[in-house]
Coordinates of C-alpha atoms in Angstrom, one line a residue:
M3 CA 89.7 22.1 53.9
S4 CA 92.6 20.0 54.9
H5 CA 92.4 17.1 57.4
H6 CA 89.7 17.0 60.0
D7 CA 89.4 15.9 63.6
E8 CA 85.9 16.9 64.5
T9 CA 82.6 16.6 62.6
S10 CA 79.4 18.3 63.6
H11 CA 76.2 18.4 61.7
A12 CA 77.3 18.8 58.0
L13 CA 80.6 20.5 58.9
S14 CA 84.0 19.0 59.3
Y15 CA 86.3 21.1 61.3
A16 CA 90.0 21.3 60.6
R17 CA 92.4 20.0 63.2
H18 CA 92.3 22.0 66.4
D19 CA 95.9 22.9 66.3
T20 CA 96.0 24.4 62.8
L21 CA 95.3 28.1 62.0
E22 CA 92.2 27.1 60.1
G23 CA 90.8 24.9 62.9
L24 CA 91.6 27.5 65.6
L25 CA 89.7 30.2 63.6
Q26 CA 86.8 27.9 63.0
R27 CA 86.5 27.3 66.7
G28 CA 86.9 31.0 67.7
R29 CA 89.9 30.2 69.8
G30 CA 92.0 33.1 71.1
L31 CA 95.2 31.4 69.8
G32 CA 93.8 31.6 66.3
A33 CA 93.4 35.3 66.6
E34 CA 97.0 35.6 67.9
R35 CA 98.5 33.4 65.2
A36 CA 96.5 35.2 62.5
R37 CA 98.2 38.5 63.5
C38 CA 101.6 36.8 62.7
D39 CA 100.6 35.6 59.2
T40 CA 97.9 37.8 57.7
R41 CA 98.2 36.3 54.2
A42 CA 97.6 32.8 55.4
A43 CA 94.7 33.8 57.8
A44 CA 92.7 36.0 55.4
P45 CA 91.0 33.2 53.5
F46 CA 89.9 31.5 56.7
V47 CA 88.6 34.8 58.2
Y48 CA 86.4 35.4 55.2
D49 CA 85.4 31.7 55.1
G50 CA 84.3 32.0 58.7
I51 CA 81.8 34.7 57.8
R52 CA 80.7 33.1 54.6
R53 CA 80.1 29.7 56.2
D54 CA 78.6 29.3 59.7
W55 CA 81.1 27.5 61.8
K56 CA 79.2 27.9 65.0
W57 CA 78.4 24.5 66.5
D58 CA 75.3 25.8 68.1
S59 CA 73.9 28.9 66.5
Q60 CA 71.8 29.8 69.5
T61 CA 74.7 30.0 72.0
D62 CA 78.0 30.2 70.1
T63 CA 79.1 33.6 68.8
R64 CA 81.6 34.6 66.2
Y65 CA 80.7 38.1 64.7
L66 CA 82.7 40.2 67.1
Y67 CA 85.7 37.8 66.8
Q68 CA 85.4 38.0 63.0
A69 CA 85.0 41.8 63.0
R70 CA 88.1 42.1 65.2
L71 CA 90.1 39.9 62.8
I72 CA 89.2 42.1 59.8
R73 CA 90.1 45.2 61.7
D74 CA 93.3 44.0 63.4
L75 CA 94.6 42.3 60.2
K76 CA 93.7 45.3 58.1
L77 CA 91.7 43.2 55.7
S78 CA 89.3 44.7 53.3
P79 CA 85.6 44.6 54.2
A80 CA 84.7 44.3 50.5
P81 CA 84.1 40.5 50.5
V82 CA 81.9 40.9 53.5
V83 CA 79.9 43.7 51.8
E84 CA 79.5 41.4 48.7
Q85 CA 78.2 38.7 51.0
L86 CA 75.1 40.8 51.8
A87 CA 73.8 39.7 48.4
G88 CA 73.6 36.1 49.6
D89 CA 70.7 34.3 51.2
E90 CA 69.1 35.5 54.4
E91 CA 71.5 33.8 56.8
E92 CA 74.6 34.9 54.8
C93 CA 73.3 38.4 54.7
A94 CA 72.7 38.4 58.5
R95 CA 76.2 37.2 59.2
A96 CA 77.8 39.8 57.0
S97 CA 75.6 42.5 58.4
D98 CA 76.5 41.6 62.0
V99 CA 80.2 42.0 61.2
L100 CA 79.8 45.2 59.1
E101 CA 77.8 46.9 61.8
L102 CA 80.6 46.4 64.3
L103 CA 83.3 47.5 61.8
T104 CA 81.3 50.7 61.3
L105 CA 81.6 51.4 65.0
T106 CA 85.4 51.4 64.6
G107 CA 85.3 54.0 61.8
S108 CA 85.0 51.8 58.6
E109 CA 83.3 54.0 56.0
E110 CA 83.3 51.1 53.5
A111 CA 81.4 48.9 56.0
R112 CA 78.9 51.8 56.7
E113 CA 78.3 52.6 53.1
G114 CA 78.0 49.0 52.2
L115 CA 75.1 48.6 54.7
R116 CA 73.4 51.8 53.7
T117 CA 73.5 50.9 50.1
Y118 CA 72.1 47.5 50.9
I119 CA 69.2 49.1 52.8
R120 CA 68.4 51.1 49.7
K121 CA 68.5 48.1 47.3
G122 CA 68.9 44.8 49.0
R123 CA 66.4 42.0 49.5
Y124 CA 66.6 41.7 53.3
W125 CA 66.8 45.4 53.9
V126 CA 64.1 45.4 56.6
S127 CA 66.1 43.2 59.0
V128 CA 69.3 45.0 58.2
L129 CA 67.8 48.4 58.9
E130 CA 66.3 47.2 62.2
S131 CA 69.7 45.8 63.2
V132 CA 71.7 48.9 62.4
A133 CA 69.1 51.0 64.1
D134 CA 69.7 49.0 67.3
C135 CA 73.5 49.1 66.9
W136 CA 74.3 52.5 65.5
P137 CA 73.7 56.1 66.7
A138 CA 70.5 57.5 65.1
E139 CA 72.4 60.1 63.1
W140 CA 74.0 57.3 61.0
W141 CA 70.7 55.9 59.8
E142 CA 67.8 58.3 60.4
D143 CA 68.2 60.0 57.0
L144 CA 67.1 56.7 55.4
G145 CA 63.4 57.5 56.2
D146 CA 62.5 58.3 52.6
V147 CA 64.0 55.0 51.5
A148 CA 62.1 53.1 54.1
R149 CA 58.8 54.8 53.3
A150 CA 59.2 54.1 49.6
R151 CA 60.2 50.4 50.1
I152 CA 57.9 49.3 52.9
G153 CA 54.9 49.0 50.7
G154 CA 56.5 46.2 48.7
E155 CA 57.0 44.0 51.8
E156 CA 54.5 41.1 52.3
D157 CA 55.2 41.0 56.0
L158 CA 55.2 44.1 58.2
P159 CA 58.2 44.6 60.6
W160 CA 58.0 43.5 64.2
S161 CA 59.9 46.2 66.0
S162 CA 58.8 49.8 66.5
E163 CA 62.3 51.2 65.7
P164 CA 63.2 52.6 63.3
W165 CA 59.7 52.6 61.8
S166 CA 57.9 54.9 64.3
R167 CA 60.7 57.4 63.8
F168 CA 59.9 57.3 60.0
G169 CA 56.2 57.6 60.6
I170 CA 55.5 54.1 59.4
E171 CA 52.8 52.3 61.4
V172 CA 53.5 48.7 62.3
P173 CA 51.4 46.3 64.5
D174 CA 52.3 46.5 68.1
R175 CA 53.3 42.9 68.8
R176 CA 55.1 43.7 72.0
F177 CA 53.7 42.6 75.3
P178 CA 52.9 45.5 77.7
P179 CA 55.7 45.9 80.2
R180 CA 55.3 44.2 83.5
P181 CA 55.6 46.1 86.7
S182 CA 58.9 45.7 88.4
L183 CA 58.9 44.0 91.8
D184 CA 62.6 44.8 92.4
G185 CA 61.5 47.2 95.2
L186 CA 59.9 44.4 97.3
S187 CA 61.8 42.6 100.0
D188 CA 62.5 38.9 99.9
E189 CA 59.7 38.4 102.4
E190 CA 57.2 40.3 100.3
L191 CA 58.2 38.3 97.2
L192 CA 57.8 35.0 99.0
A193 CA 54.4 36.1 100.3
L194 CA 53.3 36.7 96.8
L195 CA 54.4 33.3 95.8
A196 CA 52.7 31.6 98.7
A197 CA 49.4 33.4 98.3
A198 CA 46.7 31.3 96.5
D199 CA 45.2 34.4 94.9
T200 CA 48.4 35.8 93.3
E201 CA 48.1 36.0 89.6
F202 CA 50.1 33.6 87.4
D203 CA 52.1 36.5 85.8
A204 CA 52.8 38.1 89.2
K205 CA 54.3 34.9 90.5
I206 CA 56.6 34.8 87.5
D207 CA 57.6 38.4 88.2
A208 CA 58.3 37.5 91.8
L209 CA 60.5 34.6 90.7
R210 CA 62.4 36.9 88.3
A211 CA 63.2 39.3 91.1
L212 CA 64.3 36.5 93.4
A213 CA 66.5 34.9 90.7
D214 CA 68.6 38.0 90.6
R215 CA 69.3 38.2 94.3
E216 CA 71.2 36.3 96.9
P217 CA 69.5 32.9 97.6
S218 CA 66.5 33.0 99.9
E219 CA 65.9 29.7 101.9
G220 CA 62.3 30.7 102.3
L221 CA 61.7 29.7 98.7
I222 CA 62.5 26.0 99.4
P223 CA 59.2 25.0 101.0
L224 CA 57.3 26.8 98.3
V225 CA 58.8 25.0 95.3
P226 CA 56.3 22.1 95.2
T227 CA 53.5 24.6 95.0
L228 CA 55.0 26.5 92.0
G229 CA 53.8 24.5 89.1
T230 CA 51.6 25.6 86.3
P231 CA 47.8 25.3 86.8
D232 CA 47.7 22.1 84.8
G233 CA 50.4 20.6 86.9
R234 CA 52.5 19.6 83.9
R235 CA 55.5 21.9 84.4
S236 CA 57.2 24.3 86.8
L237 CA 56.5 28.1 86.6
P238 CA 58.9 29.9 84.3
L239 CA 62.1 31.0 86.1
L240 CA 61.6 28.7 89.0
R241 CA 64.6 26.5 88.0
R242 CA 66.7 29.7 87.7
A243 CA 65.7 30.7 91.3
V244 CA 66.3 27.2 92.6
D245 CA 69.7 27.1 91.0
R246 CA 70.6 30.2 93.0
L247 CA 70.0 28.2 96.1
G248 CA 72.8 25.9 95.4
A249 CA 73.5 23.2 98.0
L250 CA 70.8 24.7 100.3
A251 CA 68.2 23.0 98.2
V252 CA 69.8 19.5 98.4
P253 CA 67.9 18.2 101.5
A254 CA 64.5 19.2 100.0
A255 CA 65.5 17.9 96.6
R256 CA 65.7 14.4 97.9
G257 CA 62.0 14.6 98.5
W258 CA 61.2 16.3 95.2
A259 CA 63.1 13.6 93.3
V260 CA 60.5 11.0 94.3
D261 CA 57.4 13.1 93.8
E262 CA 54.8 11.8 91.4
R263 CA 54.8 15.1 89.6
E264 CA 57.2 14.7 86.7
W265 CA 58.4 18.3 86.7
L266 CA 59.2 18.3 90.4
A267 CA 60.9 14.9 90.3
R268 CA 63.1 16.1 87.4
M269 CA 64.0 19.3 89.2
G270 CA 64.9 17.3 92.4
A271 CA 67.0 14.9 90.4
D272 CA 68.8 17.8 88.7
V273 CA 69.6 19.5 91.9
L274 CA 71.0 16.3 93.4
A275 CA 73.0 15.6 90.3
D276 CA 74.5 19.2 90.4
H277 CA 75.6 18.6 94.0
P278 CA 76.9 15.0 94.0
G279 CA 78.3 13.2 97.0
P280 CA 81.7 11.6 97.2
E281 CA 80.3 8.3 95.9
A282 CA 79.5 10.0 92.5
L283 CA 83.1 11.1 91.7
A284 CA 84.3 8.0 89.9
G285 CA 81.1 7.8 87.8
L286 CA 81.4 11.5 86.8
I287 CA 85.0 11.0 85.6
T288 CA 83.8 7.9 83.6
E289 CA 81.0 9.9 82.2
L290 CA 83.2 12.7 81.0
T291 CA 85.7 10.2 79.5
E292 CA 82.9 8.4 77.6
Q293 CA 81.6 11.7 76.4
W294 CA 85.1 12.6 75.0
E295 CA 85.5 9.2 73.4
A296 CA 82.2 9.6 71.6
R297 CA 83.1 13.3 70.7
I298 CA 79.9 14.6 72.4
W299 CA 80.2 18.3 72.2
C300 CA 76.9 19.5 73.8
G301 CA 76.5 18.6 77.5
P302 CA 79.9 17.8 78.9
D303 CA 80.0 21.3 80.3
T304 CA 77.4 20.1 82.8
T305 CA 79.6 17.1 83.8
A306 CA 82.5 19.5 84.1
K307 CA 80.7 21.8 86.4
R308 CA 79.6 18.9 88.6
L309 CA 83.2 17.7 88.7
A310 CA 84.4 21.2 89.7
G311 CA 82.6 20.8 93.0
F312 CA 85.1 18.1 94.1
G313 CA 88.1 20.4 93.7
S314 CA 91.5 18.6 93.6
E315 CA 89.8 15.3 94.4
A316 CA 88.7 15.3 90.7
A317 CA 92.3 15.6 89.4
D318 CA 91.9 12.5 87.2
A319 CA 89.4 14.5 85.1
A320 CA 91.8 17.3 84.3
P321 CA 93.4 15.6 81.2
V322 CA 90.0 15.2 79.6
L323 CA 88.9 18.7 80.5
W324 CA 92.0 20.0 78.8
L325 CA 91.1 18.0 75.7
Y326 CA 87.7 19.5 75.6
W327 CA 89.0 23.0 76.1
L328 CA 91.4 22.5 73.2
H329 CA 89.2 20.7 70.8
T330 CA 85.5 21.6 71.3
P331 CA 83.8 23.4 68.3
H332 CA 81.0 24.4 70.8
S333 CA 82.7 27.6 71.8
Y334 CA 80.1 28.6 74.4
E335 CA 81.1 25.7 76.6
R336 CA 84.9 26.4 76.5
A337 CA 84.6 28.7 79.6
D338 CA 83.1 25.9 81.6
Y339 CA 86.0 23.6 80.9
L340 CA 88.5 26.3 82.0
G341 CA 86.4 27.1 85.0
A342 CA 86.4 23.4 86.0
L343 CA 90.2 23.2 85.6
A344 CA 90.6 26.3 87.8
A345 CA 88.7 24.5 90.5
I346 CA 90.4 21.2 90.1
Q347 CA 93.9 21.9 89.0
P348 CA 94.5 25.7 89.1
A349 CA 98.3 25.6 88.5
G350 CA 99.4 26.0 84.9
L351 CA 96.5 27.9 83.6
D352 CA 98.2 31.2 82.8
D353 CA 98.5 30.5 79.1
A354 CA 94.8 29.5 78.9
Y355 CA 93.7 32.7 80.7
T356 CA 95.9 34.8 78.4
E357 CA 94.6 33.2 75.3
S358 CA 91.0 33.7 76.5
L359 CA 91.5 37.5 76.2
W360 CA 91.2 36.9 72.4
D361 CA 88.4 34.3 72.6
C362 CA 85.2 34.7 70.6
E363 CA 83.0 34.1 73.7
E364 CA 82.2 36.7 76.3
R365 CA 82.4 34.3 79.2
S366 CA 85.9 33.2 78.2
R367 CA 87.1 36.8 77.8
L368 CA 85.7 37.6 81.3
L369 CA 87.7 34.7 82.7
G370 CA 90.8 36.0 81.0
I371 CA 90.3 39.5 82.3
A372 CA 89.8 38.2 85.8
S373 CA 92.8 35.8 85.9
A374 CA 95.4 36.6 83.2
P375 CA 98.8 37.1 84.8
H376 CA 99.7 40.6 85.9
Q377 CA 102.2 41.4 83.1
P378 CA 102.4 44.5 80.9
Q379 CA 101.4 42.8 77.6
H380 CA 98.3 41.3 79.2
L381 CA 97.3 44.5 80.9
E382 CA 97.6 46.2 77.5
R383 CA 95.3 43.6 75.9
I384 CA 92.8 44.2 78.7
R385 CA 93.1 48.0 78.0
V386 CA 92.2 47.3 74.4
L387 CA 89.1 45.4 75.4
R388 CA 88.1 48.2 77.8
D389 CA 88.4 50.8 75.0
D390 CA 87.1 48.8 72.0
P391 CA 83.8 50.2 70.8
M392 CA 82.8 46.8 69.4
E393 CA 83.1 45.1 72.8
I394 CA 80.0 44.4 74.9
P395 CA 79.4 46.5 78.0
E396 CA 79.9 43.7 80.5
V397 CA 83.4 42.9 79.2
R398 CA 84.4 46.5 79.0
D399 CA 83.2 47.1 82.5
A400 CA 85.2 44.0 83.8
A401 CA 88.3 45.2 81.9
R402 CA 87.9 48.7 83.4
A403 CA 87.6 47.2 86.9
R404 CA 90.7 45.0 86.5
L405 CA 92.8 47.9 85.2
A406 CA 91.7 50.1 88.1
R407 CA 92.9 47.4 90.5
S408 CA 96.0 46.5 88.7
S409 CA 97.7 49.5 87.3
P410 CA 97.5 53.3 87.3
T411 CA 99.2 53.5 84.0
F412 CA 96.1 52.8 81.9
P413 CA 93.8 55.9 82.4
D414 CA 90.2 55.3 81.5
S415 CA 89.5 56.7 78.0
T416 CA 85.9 57.4 79.0

């Protein structure tokens, strides 16, 4: 490693404006620069798979970004195949990348994984993963291997696939599927939530259905009644449904915020904080600045979203938002900083949107697809995302929609 400008956990990240630092953060600019200097980029690409540079392993993603780098730079998958022999986490990172490379036609990646399933230590999780990612004809001939090896495992697998296909019985640890309430109207869902005799799980099902719809003001008076039976917390998915209400919940939230029930008071305070009045602007700008000075990487996205609600009045926050977008190793939050900039200071974002088309994070790529300038080279990149078998369906669908609106010169390959 060279010089560092951010430290997180036990990792020191290279400067944000170096090729190494850009690749560690999953920045789109890193992928673009790497294409111009494959020899310099190759060690950093492999290092990014060998070591886990994600700031938050639960939300940040890198495996698609890394698989694309190997494909686009025409790097050998061999070092990644060799990494399968490492510890469980190293094996999982390598497997994630190799599974995607296989989708693009890499026989070396495919055979590396199949060989590992025959001989490797963590073969169970790898087989379950490829069964979820690959067409069945690529792995169903491994049944004899699975049946021969499963007896040596101390712990039985958790999932039904691919084991049921191989005639291997595993405990059914899955919860039985809940009935869908999607067919009910808003009024019927609210009636379920209001009824005292509605089962606990049915109320959760009703909240799940409401959370995926346009906001229903009828939920607001019911919120104080939607705690768990012991009164210690809210029902699962209630916060998600309340968030959908947006500013509609603010008047009621003032009362919730002073309720003696801790869960309701906290929800009320959060709603009010997410919809601040004009008097809060200076404090939020100060908060974001102090977060930056302390190099706090988890949480400023919330501050950024609150500032976004002020639009151009929050222009003094723009320089710090740019710093966060450029520097943060917490790649999941990068989209929130760009989104806040779009609301506060929308001019001058074309380069950021264009870079986002190569970003490691789905949300950033979606922003790039929606807002990158209408230029041939950017539309071509969006076409690549649309047609990439490694890309997730949501991004491919967004790319397809943008191209359908923007240009008749990119026929849908599907």
